[in-house]
mmCIF file of C-alpha atoms in Angstrom:
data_model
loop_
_atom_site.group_PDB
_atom_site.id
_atom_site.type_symbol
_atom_site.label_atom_id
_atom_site.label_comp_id
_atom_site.label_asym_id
_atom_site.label_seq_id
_atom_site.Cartn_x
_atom_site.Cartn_y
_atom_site.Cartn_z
ATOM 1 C CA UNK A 6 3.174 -21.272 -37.396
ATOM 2 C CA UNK A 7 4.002 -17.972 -35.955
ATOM 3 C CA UNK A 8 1.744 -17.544 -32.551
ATOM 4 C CA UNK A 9 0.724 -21.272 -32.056
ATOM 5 C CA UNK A 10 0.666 -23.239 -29.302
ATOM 6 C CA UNK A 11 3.265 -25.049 -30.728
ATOM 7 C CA UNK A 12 5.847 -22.021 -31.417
ATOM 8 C CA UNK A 13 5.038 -21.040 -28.033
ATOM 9 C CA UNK A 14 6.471 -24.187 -26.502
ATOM 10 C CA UNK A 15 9.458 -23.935 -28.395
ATOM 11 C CA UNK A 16 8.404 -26.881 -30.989
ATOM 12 C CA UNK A 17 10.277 -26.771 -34.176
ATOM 13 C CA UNK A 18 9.951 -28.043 -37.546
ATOM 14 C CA UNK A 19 11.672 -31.549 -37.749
ATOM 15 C CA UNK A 20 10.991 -32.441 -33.722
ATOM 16 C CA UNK A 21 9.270 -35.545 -33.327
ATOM 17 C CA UNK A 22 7.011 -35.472 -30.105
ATOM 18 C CA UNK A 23 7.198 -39.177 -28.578
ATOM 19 C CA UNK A 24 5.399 -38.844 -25.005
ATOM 20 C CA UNK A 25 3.183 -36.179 -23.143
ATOM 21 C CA UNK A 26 3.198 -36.320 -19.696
ATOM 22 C CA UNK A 27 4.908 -39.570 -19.648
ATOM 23 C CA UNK A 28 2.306 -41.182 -21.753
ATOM 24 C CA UNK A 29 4.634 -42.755 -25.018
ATOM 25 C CA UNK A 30 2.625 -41.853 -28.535
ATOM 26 C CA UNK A 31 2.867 -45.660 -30.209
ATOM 27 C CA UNK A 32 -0.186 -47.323 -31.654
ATOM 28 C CA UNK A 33 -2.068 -48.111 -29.113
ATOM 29 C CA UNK A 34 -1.813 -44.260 -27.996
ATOM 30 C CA UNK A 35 -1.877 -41.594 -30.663
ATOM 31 C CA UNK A 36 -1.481 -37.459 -30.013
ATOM 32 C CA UNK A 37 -4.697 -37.142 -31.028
ATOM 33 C CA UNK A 38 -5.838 -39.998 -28.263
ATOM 34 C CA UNK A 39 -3.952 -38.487 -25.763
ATOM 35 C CA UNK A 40 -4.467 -35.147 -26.180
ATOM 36 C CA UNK A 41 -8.500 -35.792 -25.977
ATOM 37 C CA UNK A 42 -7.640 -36.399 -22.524
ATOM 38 C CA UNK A 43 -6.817 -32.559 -21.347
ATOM 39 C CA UNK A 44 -8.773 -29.460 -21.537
ATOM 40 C CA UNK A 45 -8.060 -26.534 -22.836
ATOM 41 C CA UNK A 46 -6.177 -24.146 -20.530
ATOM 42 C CA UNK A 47 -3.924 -27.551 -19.203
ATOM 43 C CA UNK A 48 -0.248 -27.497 -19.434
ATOM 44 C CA UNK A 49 1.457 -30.820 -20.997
ATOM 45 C CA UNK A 50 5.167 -31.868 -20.821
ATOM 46 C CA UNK A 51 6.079 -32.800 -24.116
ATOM 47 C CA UNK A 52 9.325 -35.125 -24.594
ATOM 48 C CA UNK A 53 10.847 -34.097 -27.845
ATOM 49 C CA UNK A 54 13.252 -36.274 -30.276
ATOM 50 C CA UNK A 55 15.170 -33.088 -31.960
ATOM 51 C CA UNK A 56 18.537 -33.659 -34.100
ATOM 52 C CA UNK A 57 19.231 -37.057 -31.941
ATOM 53 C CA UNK A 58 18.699 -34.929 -28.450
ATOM 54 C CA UNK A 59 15.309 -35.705 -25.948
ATOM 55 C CA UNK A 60 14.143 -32.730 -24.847
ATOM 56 C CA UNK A 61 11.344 -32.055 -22.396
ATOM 57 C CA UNK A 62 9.246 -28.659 -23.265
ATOM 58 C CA UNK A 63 6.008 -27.521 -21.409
ATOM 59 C CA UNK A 64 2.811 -26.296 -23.728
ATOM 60 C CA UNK A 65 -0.008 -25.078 -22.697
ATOM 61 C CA UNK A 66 -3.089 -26.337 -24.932
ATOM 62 C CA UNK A 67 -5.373 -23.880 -26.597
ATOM 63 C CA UNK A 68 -8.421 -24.688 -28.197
ATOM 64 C CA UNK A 69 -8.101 -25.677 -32.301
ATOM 65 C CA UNK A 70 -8.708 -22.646 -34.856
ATOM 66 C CA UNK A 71 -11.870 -22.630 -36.529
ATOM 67 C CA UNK A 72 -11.829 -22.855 -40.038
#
């Protein structure tokens, strides 16, 4: 989505996000779970499955759009 959080960290379509911070999303630990831990306003380093390559982007979080 053009403007998002997500856009602005350099996310694309297809990239699987597997930790933030160091924290691995599994089961036990969703995105949802983990993100509930931060604020908005903190910056999270996201490590990114893309095309068989990790890479590590930074986002800053932003609150949700109403709808």
């Amino acid at each position: 989505m053009a403007g998002s959080p997500a856009e602005k960290a350099g996310l694309r379509e297809k990239d699987i996000i597997v930790k933030i911070d160091g924290k691995t999303i599994d089961e036990k630990n969703s995105l949802t779970s983990i993100l509930s831990q931060y604020s908005v306003g903190d910056t999270v380093e996201l490590t990114v499955n893309r095309d068989g390559q990790t890479l590590t982007l930074k986002a800053t979080l932003e609150a949700a759009p109403s709808s």
